[in-house]
Amino acid sequence: MSKTELRTQLAERFREVNGDHPMTDADDVYVSTQFVALEELCAVHGRDADEVRRLMLGQRLPLPGYLRSDGAEMVPADLFALADDAGGPEPLEAWFTAHWADPVTGKAEWDAYLSGQYVCLHSVTPAAIQRKDHLTTAISAVENEPDAGSARWYERLHALVDELDTLEPAFTAYDRLRFAGPTSRDTCIDAMRTRFPRP
């Protein structure tokens, strides 16, 4: 399969997963700041970009996080890190899912990882995914705590929000289209800081 055919197939698969939404100039600027073009990353690491595309299509590596307006497949700078830690793309799934005690949860997280939609983390690792899940759950439940509104409660809330803030990037308007609504930064960081400002 030619490079053009591989790129076309990968773009089609990306749109199947994310929908067909336009990228604005602001989206392109954000993505170019936060991510790297696949061809550039492969050149730096001595990898064959077409082979990486085959691994993405074969569900051995995650899809690109974004397709820039010029068609560039934008990926995280550490795209290859997890596969390297696991000993290669083939054992990656077993290595990745083993980080969850529940195999069903592990498989669901693997599917989410392959989608390329974990653009909500600066670094996509099992530990970061689990920590983000813990933090968003805790922040969402914080209003129901018995001491809600107390000084100690405010301190706990802002510690959780601040930690989540360190894990998550800013997101862009395109993300709100493909996720059909607000991002976790919108609901668990920005909204909470607005509703419950530091005393």
XYZ file of N, CA and C in Angstrom, residues 70-173:
312
model
N -3.919 21.045 7.196
C -3.121 20.674 6.026
C -2.986 19.169 5.858
N -3.692 18.412 6.717
C -3.674 16.954 6.616
C -2.620 16.281 7.459
N -1.750 17.051 8.110
C -0.694 16.455 8.939
C -1.310 15.672 10.092
N -0.787 14.472 10.303
C -1.239 13.625 11.406
C -0.472 14.048 12.656
N -1.154 14.662 13.608
C -0.505 15.236 14.780
C -0.561 14.261 15.950
N 0.594 13.960 16.503
C 0.715 12.939 17.554
C 1.491 13.510 18.734
N 1.356 12.904 19.913
C 2.144 13.369 21.058
C 3.631 13.075 20.847
N 4.464 13.903 21.429
C 5.915 13.731 21.277
C 6.397 12.417 21.876
N 5.647 11.866 22.843
C 6.046 10.600 23.467
C 5.247 9.417 22.913
N 4.803 9.521 21.674
C 3.979 8.473 21.053
C 4.563 7.076 21.227
N 5.872 6.935 21.107
C 6.499 5.610 21.126
C 6.911 5.155 22.526
N 6.755 6.000 23.518
C 7.304 5.694 24.849
C 6.683 4.451 25.476
N 5.354 4.334 25.426
C 4.717 3.179 26.069
C 5.088 1.876 25.370
N 5.097 1.889 24.043
C 5.477 0.680 23.314
C 6.918 0.296 23.636
N 7.784 1.291 23.751
C 9.171 1.000 24.116
C 9.246 0.389 25.509
N 8.466 0.934 26.451
C 8.452 0.391 27.813
C 7.940 -1.043 27.841
N 6.982 -1.321 26.956
C 6.352 -2.649 26.933
C 7.180 -3.686 26.189
N 8.198 -3.236 25.449
C 9.000 -4.168 24.678
C 8.598 -4.233 23.218
N 7.795 -3.263 22.772
C 7.387 -3.208 21.369
C 5.882 -3.120 21.223
N 5.409 -2.850 20.015
C 3.964 -2.711 19.793
C 3.172 -3.983 20.043
N 3.748 -5.152 19.772
C 2.989 -6.402 19.917
C 2.602 -6.695 21.374
N 3.530 -6.597 22.318
C 3.149 -6.856 23.718
C 2.494 -5.664 24.416
N 2.335 -4.537 23.703
C 1.847 -3.316 24.355
C 0.464 -3.498 24.969
N -0.459 -4.137 24.263
C -1.823 -4.262 24.788
C -1.833 -4.997 26.132
N -1.143 -6.139 26.204
C -1.111 -6.915 27.453
C -0.455 -6.117 28.569
N 0.638 -5.437 28.243
C 1.335 -4.611 29.235
C 0.429 -3.492 29.726
N -0.252 -2.829 28.813
C -1.116 -1.697 29.143
C -2.295 -2.140 30.006
N -3.026 -3.143 29.570
C -4.246 -3.553 30.284
C -3.935 -4.154 31.651
N -2.716 -4.674 31.835
C -2.344 -5.265 33.127
C -2.279 -4.226 34.243
N -2.304 -2.947 33.901
C -2.287 -1.900 34.928
C -3.633 -1.737 35.628
N -4.667 -2.420 35.131
C -5.983 -2.374 35.771
C -6.317 -3.755 36.309
N -6.787 -3.804 37.558
C -7.130 -5.080 38.178
C -8.308 -5.740 37.470
N -9.232 -4.933 36.981
C -10.411 -5.441 36.286
C -10.111 -5.519 34.787
N -10.111 -6.718 34.195
C -9.797 -6.852 32.767
C -10.756 -6.080 31.861
N -12.012 -5.965 32.260
C -12.987 -5.238 31.444
C -12.620 -3.755 31.386
N -12.258 -3.201 32.542
C -11.828 -1.803 32.587
C -10.546 -1.611 31.789
N -9.615 -2.547 31.933
C -8.365 -2.469 31.192
C -8.593 -2.469 29.689
N -9.500 -3.308 29.222
C -9.807 -3.359 27.782
C -10.476 -2.071 27.332
N -11.370 -1.538 28.146
C -12.033 -0.278 27.793
C -11.013 0.858 27.698
N -10.062 0.881 28.617
C -9.035 1.919 28.582
C -8.100 1.732 27.388
N -7.820 0.491 27.048
C -6.997 0.220 25.862
C -7.693 0.739 24.605
N -8.996 0.472 24.490
C -9.751 0.961 23.334
C -9.739 2.489 23.282
N -9.877 3.119 24.450
C -9.840 4.581 24.515
C -8.452 5.097 24.123
N -7.424 4.412 24.569
C -6.052 4.786 24.222
C -5.837 4.698 22.710
N -6.298 3.617 22.096
C -6.122 3.433 20.658
C -6.851 4.496 19.846
N -7.928 5.048 20.399
C -8.715 6.041 19.665
C -7.934 7.333 19.418
N -6.852 7.545 20.176
C -6.102 8.788 20.059
C -6.762 9.952 20.770
N -7.878 9.682 21.452
C -8.637 10.765 22.073
C -8.148 11.133 23.468
N -7.078 10.511 23.931
C -6.518 10.911 25.226
C -5.672 12.168 25.059
N -6.258 13.152 24.374
C -5.604 14.454 24.230
C -5.808 15.279 25.497
N -6.469 14.673 26.485
C -6.765 15.350 27.747
C -5.607 15.226 28.732
N -4.513 14.604 28.322
C -3.366 14.440 29.215
C -2.091 14.891 28.509
N -1.210 15.554 29.258
C 0.082 15.916 28.687
C 0.875 14.666 28.319
N 0.792 13.654 29.154
C 1.492 12.397 28.912
C 0.514 11.250 29.162
N 0.296 10.435 28.147
C -0.706 9.368 28.246
C -0.030 8.089 28.732
N -0.172 7.818 30.012
C 0.338 6.597 30.626
C -0.781 5.994 31.468
N -0.725 4.696 31.744
C -1.748 4.116 32.621
C -1.859 4.853 33.956
N -0.727 5.239 34.530
C -0.761 5.930 35.826
C -1.459 7.279 35.706
N -1.180 8.022 34.641
C -1.815 9.327 34.451
C -3.302 9.188 34.177
N -3.688 8.167 33.407
C -5.105 7.918 33.134
C -5.842 7.625 34.436
N -5.256 6.760 35.259
C -5.894 6.400 36.527
C -5.980 7.592 37.463
N -4.932 8.404 37.487
C -4.951 9.569 38.370
C -5.985 10.584 37.913
N -6.078 10.800 36.603
C -7.080 11.719 36.082
C -8.493 11.230 36.442
N -8.745 9.936 36.280
C -10.058 9.382 36.630
C -10.371 9.610 38.108
N -9.375 9.364 38.960
C -9.563 9.574 40.397
C -9.891 11.030 40.696
N -9.135 11.933 40.092
C -9.312 13.363 40.378
C -10.657 13.880 39.878
N -11.046 13.517 38.651
C -12.324 14.015 38.121
C -13.495 13.456 38.924
N -13.388 12.206 39.366
C -14.446 11.618 40.204
C -14.525 12.338 41.536
N -13.375 12.574 42.147
C -13.343 13.245 43.449
C -13.862 14.678 43.343
N -13.472 15.387 42.298
C -13.918 16.774 42.130
C -15.421 16.827 41.887
N -15.937 15.885 41.093
C -17.365 15.861 40.793
C -18.213 15.560 42.029
N -17.630 14.845 42.995
C -18.381 14.457 44.191
C -18.174 15.397 45.370
N -17.305 16.370 45.219
C -16.872 17.164 46.365
C -18.000 17.987 46.994
N -18.960 18.414 46.184
C -20.049 19.225 46.733
C -20.917 18.458 47.732
N -20.873 17.141 47.663
C -21.707 16.320 48.550
C -21.016 15.948 49.854
N -19.808 16.420 50.058
C -19.104 16.072 51.286
C -19.722 16.799 52.482
N -19.703 16.159 53.652
C -20.374 16.722 54.833
C -19.882 18.107 55.239
N -18.600 18.374 55.017
C -18.048 19.669 55.450
C -17.965 20.674 54.300
N -18.780 20.486 53.256
C -18.742 21.374 52.094
C -18.871 22.833 52.522
N -17.996 23.674 51.999
C -18.018 25.098 52.319
C -17.064 25.502 53.417
N -16.519 24.529 54.140
C -15.586 24.857 55.223
C -14.201 25.182 54.646
N -13.359 25.771 55.475
C -12.008 26.131 55.040
C -11.227 24.885 54.623
N -11.374 23.813 55.390
C -10.658 22.570 55.068
C -11.162 21.995 53.739
N -12.477 22.107 53.508
C -13.083 21.624 52.259
C -12.535 22.401 51.065
N -12.461 23.720 51.194
C -11.908 24.539 50.113
C -10.461 24.136 49.817
N -9.729 23.862 50.855
C -8.327 23.476 50.684
C -8.222 22.165 49.918
N -9.065 21.180 50.288
C -9.059 19.887 49.589
C -9.466 20.061 48.132
N -10.540 20.809 47.900
C -11.044 21.020 46.546
C -9.967 21.619 45.655
N -9.333 22.679 46.110
C -8.354 23.353 45.261
C -7.082 22.535 45.085
N -6.762 21.679 46.032
C -5.627 20.777 45.852
C -5.916 19.786 44.726
N -7.150 19.261 44.708
C -7.554 18.336 43.641
C -7.549 19.031 42.281
N -8.149 20.210 42.227
C -8.241 20.964 40.969
C -6.848 21.336 40.468
N -5.986 21.780 41.373
C -4.633 22.172 40.972
C -3.850 20.977 40.426
N -4.035 19.811 41.041
C -3.322 18.628 40.549
C -3.835 18.242 39.156
N -5.156 18.271 38.962
C -5.706 17.959 37.643
C -5.190 18.952 36.603
N -5.069 20.203 37.010
C -4.568 21.252 36.111
C -3.172 20.921 35.597
N -2.350 20.284 36.419
C -0.995 19.940 35.983
C -0.991 18.782 34.981
N -2.034 17.952 35.019
C -2.097 16.790 34.123
C -2.668 17.121 32.756
N -3.559 18.119 32.697
C -4.333 18.376 31.492
C -3.837 19.598 30.708
N -3.844 19.505 29.387
C -3.560 20.685 28.559
C -4.795 21.584 28.483
N -4.711 22.611 27.669
C -5.790 23.598 27.611
C -6.997 23.145 26.797
N -6.815 22.192 25.881
C -7.835 21.796 24.901
C -8.053 22.925 23.887
N -8.811 22.624 22.852
C -9.134 23.619 21.832
C -10.577 23.448 21.398
N -11.097 24.397 20.616
C -12.513 24.362 20.236
C -12.880 23.074 19.513
